[in-house]
């Protein structure tokens, strides 16, 4: 979550969704906790902040009530922890704007002290951008933290101005400095900065007048003279400002520069080691502004901007440079000696020439730059171009689109210029991604927010070239609209390059060389692809050619045969998916998982096209991708597409595609308890599976059916026939039989079955199968109290699932590992594991596993004695459970946790009510383990020790093995044994083992 207290109190979740912070009192409480984020806040300080020095009667109870409400408001994203010293808000301080402001201010001051003025300016601007109004508005005006933050803000403003003065700023700072002095008329640092800004702006008389103003004000109000530092600055300015930084010959910028710290540092290093640096990148990426900012930071030599965009003839470049330098023609003929005069003018000068927009005259620009660099040793060239100049010694600095975080900052900054009340929106990151992080597109979009809402703008970006048309009238026409920017690049391509560029638009997520050759029908496409990369029309990374979505949208307009190309694209990716499918179940699964993941967008595009045009092929593609999606936790987004495909395919499977059709039906099941279509789809899938009486081409169909329809993988001959005799199918059958034994309470058979399956999957090299066997094998070791063995097995499984990048399976193993850690007594590490497990399960859309992780946090809090926190976790877990077959077990265990919590608080009636609810659901399940867990919980509530021993025995009988490693079982066992003689305990225990479920059913 993100919190704001530098302005109106606000809360946003990780995806930007706002959370209501409540009324004045809750906002004040939240502010007090956020001021010490992650650290304990004493109760006394909270009461003082809420009520003043004399809190009313009942204030402590009211505080506890407010804490409870705040917990519910922040759940499940974070919590308020009760600690011995008071309360602590469990958040990273950097998620709070005030703490982030303090950190950035310190980093900016450090950079300023070290002389890194561009970095200092960027950090300090970012710090000040966090302020949205007065600090801590929900606390009393006299609160000490407000005064501290206000003082720090003023210091940061002055540090930022210092950094900007040191990087060539001046004229644009004068109005801000005068406004600051009106509020701080005795601040000598501000007077000095205003004098320097005026002098840099070419207004020396006004700079000297400011000193006189400062002298009079200090004398009148303090009876003091100006400081030696201010007097020394006055003397330097009287001597014509020899101590002031040189003013670079660059245009002043009217907007704040956002992001690009890494690129600025790279350019600075490149210019230190090379005399020719070229910034390359697509149109609109911000090369010109970046070059100007980099040049402004180099104050040791003269800087000169030469704009080449208006030129149509490369022979005019020397004249453009002369004009930029201010060298006049005089009476000589410029037609004969312009280059000689330029070389003479620069022969003994140290100057950085910024040659902007070289791409349309690249050969002439390269010749001119080579001559200048060869003849003038003091000259450096910083060029911007959509392709390199191609000169020996040239250092290229590719300028990529902005990453999401600075792109969002840029949009917010520019949007607030046209709408001062604009406070952000959850869809702002989406807009920045849709615009490829291109600064020009983002600035044009921000300008549109003057008249459009964020939702309206986001909804119109499919037609971006029509929407983003209102640019800066002061700019050249080619920079006023998004279309003009891309069109400028398009015109620089030859006919062959344009044809290939338009064909490449069929690829939704980039393409390999093989894919381009197969789909685009261009033999030996290496050379034209290289040319498009050099001209910034394509990017290449890890062997994949990618096109920015903005360029792709423009190039697609030139495509002459889109339907034929889309058909070729879909056929290629269908072949790829079917080639990959069997390899995902063996030793080659990792490289093939990576390959399919890289092609995810293309595979999705192919599936959409085939659904519209060839439903049979779409069924084949869906089937081939099902296991990949399952392994990568992508199966949650398949429902709408699968249902659309079923509608296109018809009510019956096409000939020869019954298995693929059945898989599509299973993919169409949402798994939500409130979806009315699920029941019919499950019945339909069951009927189809019953008709598949031969070996399956895709044996994982059995797994998907078990997950869809319930734990139906059993010993019957139908399943054996469907799985066939190949090694992966046999290992899967062993695993399914082991689960049947586990749920039936045959622990020894189950452990042996999982061990056989594990070895079988080892033989195939399938990491998914090995991990899914290691999880229950680790559980068996945990139950016996063999914690080291359990952790070793689970850690081996985690290696496999992390290699697979399988979020759901990783969540399972982390949760089991957390259970073992909790039993070992390392509660803090266990809680971290449960939390991470829940995060992964949430990303995979596995609500029952989210609930399992929350239940684990509830167990952790309960065993630590924090029953209030435990109850919150259990209740949140109960809410997370969907009403599906696979959440029944989780619901029972959560109800048991709530019963144990009530018992720990001494409320035995409530505990029995919770366990009665758990019993009702457990008795309807075929899972004997649920009854075993219930028997253990009932044993802890039994009023007679003989009854407790009987229930403990019933639990062991239901599981098929005792469970001394479970801390709840161990505690109940110790207590019961202490109340009975060994013989009496053994007798009752064995009687319970014989009764098993009957013992649990008794009231």
XYZ file of C-alpha atoms in Angstrom, residues 491-746:
256
model
C 9.530 8.654 -44.480
C 13.193 7.842 -43.821
C 12.643 4.139 -44.643
C 13.017 2.693 -48.141
C 10.212 0.692 -49.771
C 11.525 -2.707 -48.672
C 11.935 -1.574 -45.080
C 8.418 -0.164 -45.017
C 6.988 -3.418 -46.382
C 8.740 -5.534 -43.749
C 7.840 -3.064 -40.989
C 4.169 -3.279 -41.917
C 4.326 -7.095 -41.965
C 5.969 -7.184 -38.538
C 2.861 -5.580 -37.049
C 1.171 -9.005 -37.067
C 3.396 -9.989 -34.122
C 1.785 -8.921 -30.852
C 4.797 -9.505 -28.629
C 7.873 -9.310 -30.807
C 9.331 -12.104 -32.917
C 12.370 -14.288 -33.382
C 14.270 -14.389 -36.652
C 12.754 -17.792 -37.465
C 9.230 -16.480 -36.854
C 9.812 -13.448 -39.078
C 11.103 -15.650 -41.899
C 8.201 -18.115 -41.575
C 5.344 -15.643 -41.167
C 6.390 -12.590 -43.170
C 7.490 -14.480 -46.270
C 10.741 -12.515 -46.467
C 13.727 -14.772 -47.272
C 16.917 -13.908 -45.381
C 15.345 -11.068 -43.376
C 18.517 -10.409 -41.344
C 19.649 -7.329 -43.304
C 16.321 -5.445 -43.460
C 15.730 -6.246 -39.773
C 19.166 -4.859 -38.896
C 18.385 -1.719 -40.868
C 15.089 -1.217 -39.016
C 16.914 -1.647 -35.702
C 19.562 0.910 -36.716
C 16.829 3.389 -37.647
C 15.100 2.928 -34.247
C 12.010 1.334 -35.779
C 12.700 -1.917 -33.984
C 14.371 -2.949 -30.751
C 16.291 -6.210 -30.389
C 16.862 -8.010 -27.111
C 17.720 -11.653 -26.455
C 17.219 -12.513 -30.102
C 13.713 -10.991 -30.284
C 12.715 -8.082 -32.485
C 10.140 -5.794 -30.897
C 8.204 -2.800 -32.157
C 6.798 -0.132 -29.851
C 3.009 -0.259 -29.851
C 2.810 3.332 -31.113
C 5.016 2.538 -34.110
C 3.178 -0.746 -34.614
C -0.186 1.036 -34.794
C 1.170 3.419 -37.449
C 2.889 0.716 -39.543
C -0.224 -1.487 -39.477
C -2.034 1.136 -41.547
C 0.271 0.300 -44.458
C -0.379 -3.472 -44.340
C -1.945 -4.630 -47.628
C -2.934 -8.268 -46.840
C -3.664 -8.514 -43.115
C -5.885 -11.624 -43.257
C -3.306 -13.783 -45.073
C -0.609 -12.623 -42.703
C -2.703 -13.338 -39.597
C -3.456 -16.833 -40.901
C 0.262 -17.513 -41.408
C 0.974 -16.109 -37.936
C -1.665 -18.333 -36.294
C -0.461 -21.450 -38.138
C 3.136 -20.847 -37.041
C 2.243 -20.465 -33.377
C -0.108 -23.474 -33.438
C 2.817 -25.569 -34.694
C 5.069 -24.126 -32.007
C 2.583 -24.859 -29.186
C 2.019 -28.444 -30.322
C 5.754 -29.016 -30.614
C 6.257 -27.681 -27.090
C 3.432 -29.570 -25.341
C 5.094 -32.998 -24.761
C 8.410 -31.324 -23.936
C 6.799 -29.450 -21.027
C 6.509 -32.755 -19.147
C 10.149 -33.755 -19.264
C 13.716 -32.632 -18.800
C 13.453 -29.923 -21.485
C 10.551 -28.154 -19.811
C 12.516 -25.115 -18.583
C 13.732 -23.809 -21.974
C 10.340 -24.543 -23.525
C 8.510 -22.784 -20.720
C 10.711 -19.733 -21.321
C 10.100 -19.908 -25.048
C 6.326 -20.085 -24.673
C 6.381 -17.334 -22.048
C 8.258 -15.085 -24.483
C 5.565 -15.794 -27.100
C 2.594 -15.340 -24.749
C 1.145 -12.314 -26.535
C 1.574 -13.949 -29.945
C -0.056 -17.169 -28.739
C -3.006 -15.211 -27.360
C -3.365 -13.303 -30.644
C -3.247 -16.552 -32.609
C -5.919 -18.071 -30.373
C -8.226 -15.093 -30.847
C -7.812 -15.274 -34.627
C -8.409 -19.035 -34.786
C -11.478 -18.743 -32.552
C -12.966 -16.383 -35.143
C -11.881 -18.300 -38.245
C -11.030 -21.942 -37.439
C -12.519 -23.156 -34.124
C -11.089 -26.667 -34.579
C -7.545 -25.312 -34.749
C -8.357 -23.034 -31.808
C -9.331 -26.130 -29.783
C -5.972 -27.700 -30.678
C -4.118 -24.555 -29.603
C -6.076 -24.258 -26.342
C -5.308 -27.887 -25.510
C -1.614 -27.534 -26.332
C -1.312 -24.448 -24.084
C -3.352 -25.728 -21.120
C -0.479 -27.343 -19.237
C 1.819 -24.376 -19.899
C -0.799 -22.042 -18.446
C -1.282 -24.345 -15.479
C 2.437 -24.443 -14.711
C 2.819 -20.670 -15.001
C -0.297 -19.789 -13.003
C -1.981 -18.290 -16.086
C -5.042 -20.534 -16.070
C -7.180 -17.958 -14.242
C -7.474 -15.717 -17.319
C -8.656 -18.443 -19.695
C -12.374 -18.492 -18.804
C -13.792 -15.846 -21.149
C -11.698 -17.039 -24.105
C -12.649 -20.671 -23.519
C -16.343 -19.808 -23.352
C -16.086 -17.794 -26.566
C -14.375 -20.757 -28.238
C -17.102 -23.176 -27.084
C -19.702 -20.878 -28.580
C -17.780 -20.808 -31.856
C -17.132 -24.575 -31.911
C -20.736 -25.580 -31.231
C -22.457 -27.921 -28.804
C -20.596 -31.066 -29.914
C -16.886 -31.793 -30.349
C -15.580 -31.609 -33.916
C -14.513 -35.000 -35.312
C -11.287 -36.256 -33.751
C -11.127 -33.421 -31.204
C -13.167 -34.796 -28.281
C -10.235 -34.590 -25.860
C -9.371 -31.040 -26.923
C -13.047 -30.060 -26.636
C -13.232 -31.547 -23.126
C -10.176 -29.532 -22.089
C -11.791 -26.369 -23.451
C -14.927 -27.081 -21.371
C -12.770 -27.479 -18.251
C -10.914 -24.242 -19.055
C -14.309 -22.518 -19.212
C -15.084 -23.384 -15.560
C -14.428 -20.267 -13.484
C -14.140 -22.020 -10.115
C -16.098 -19.227 -8.419
C -18.806 -20.457 -6.140
C -21.294 -17.884 -7.446
C -20.927 -18.614 -11.185
C -24.218 -20.172 -12.419
C -22.589 -21.612 -15.550
C -20.016 -23.736 -13.705
C -22.337 -26.600 -12.709
C -23.470 -27.214 -16.291
C -19.918 -27.030 -17.607
C -18.665 -29.517 -15.003
C -21.445 -31.963 -15.890
C -20.666 -31.511 -19.568
C -16.945 -32.151 -18.971
C -17.784 -35.265 -16.927
C -19.846 -36.728 -19.747
C -17.057 -36.061 -22.240
C -14.407 -37.622 -19.978
C -16.541 -40.745 -19.562
C -16.547 -41.199 -23.335
C -12.751 -41.056 -23.633
C -11.994 -44.757 -23.330
C -8.514 -44.893 -24.872
C -5.078 -43.484 -23.968
C -5.139 -39.695 -23.873
C -2.898 -37.724 -26.204
C -2.637 -35.147 -23.422
C -2.423 -37.062 -20.111
C -2.561 -33.887 -18.034
C -6.254 -33.806 -18.993
C -6.796 -36.157 -16.038
C -5.247 -33.603 -13.660
C -7.348 -30.760 -14.981
C -10.457 -32.903 -14.661
C -9.580 -33.772 -11.056
C -9.111 -30.076 -10.262
C -12.345 -29.157 -12.041
C -14.725 -31.863 -10.907
C -13.252 -32.899 -7.587
C -10.768 -35.554 -6.469
C -12.024 -38.175 -8.943
C -8.652 -39.615 -9.944
C -9.052 -43.137 -8.573
C -8.084 -46.749 -9.107
C -10.756 -47.572 -11.662
C -9.658 -49.057 -14.946
C -10.992 -46.105 -16.926
C -8.330 -43.810 -15.518
C -5.629 -46.437 -15.979
C -6.548 -46.787 -19.649
C -6.672 -43.018 -20.170
C -3.197 -42.510 -18.718
C -1.646 -45.245 -20.848
C 1.724 -46.814 -20.192
C 4.160 -43.988 -20.867
C 6.394 -43.069 -17.868
C 4.856 -39.668 -17.100
C 1.340 -41.130 -17.077
C 2.411 -43.986 -14.790
C 4.040 -41.558 -12.343
C 0.877 -39.435 -12.412
C -1.241 -42.522 -11.675
C 0.975 -43.365 -8.692
C 0.563 -39.819 -7.388
C -3.228 -39.939 -7.780
C -3.444 -43.299 -5.989
C -1.247 -41.905 -3.216
C -3.660 -39.017 -2.703
C -6.566 -41.459 -2.554
C -4.729 -43.380 0.161
C -3.919 -40.170 2.001
C -7.542 -38.981 2.061
C -8.669 -42.472 3.130
C -6.303 -42.530 6.116
C -3.855 -45.117 4.723
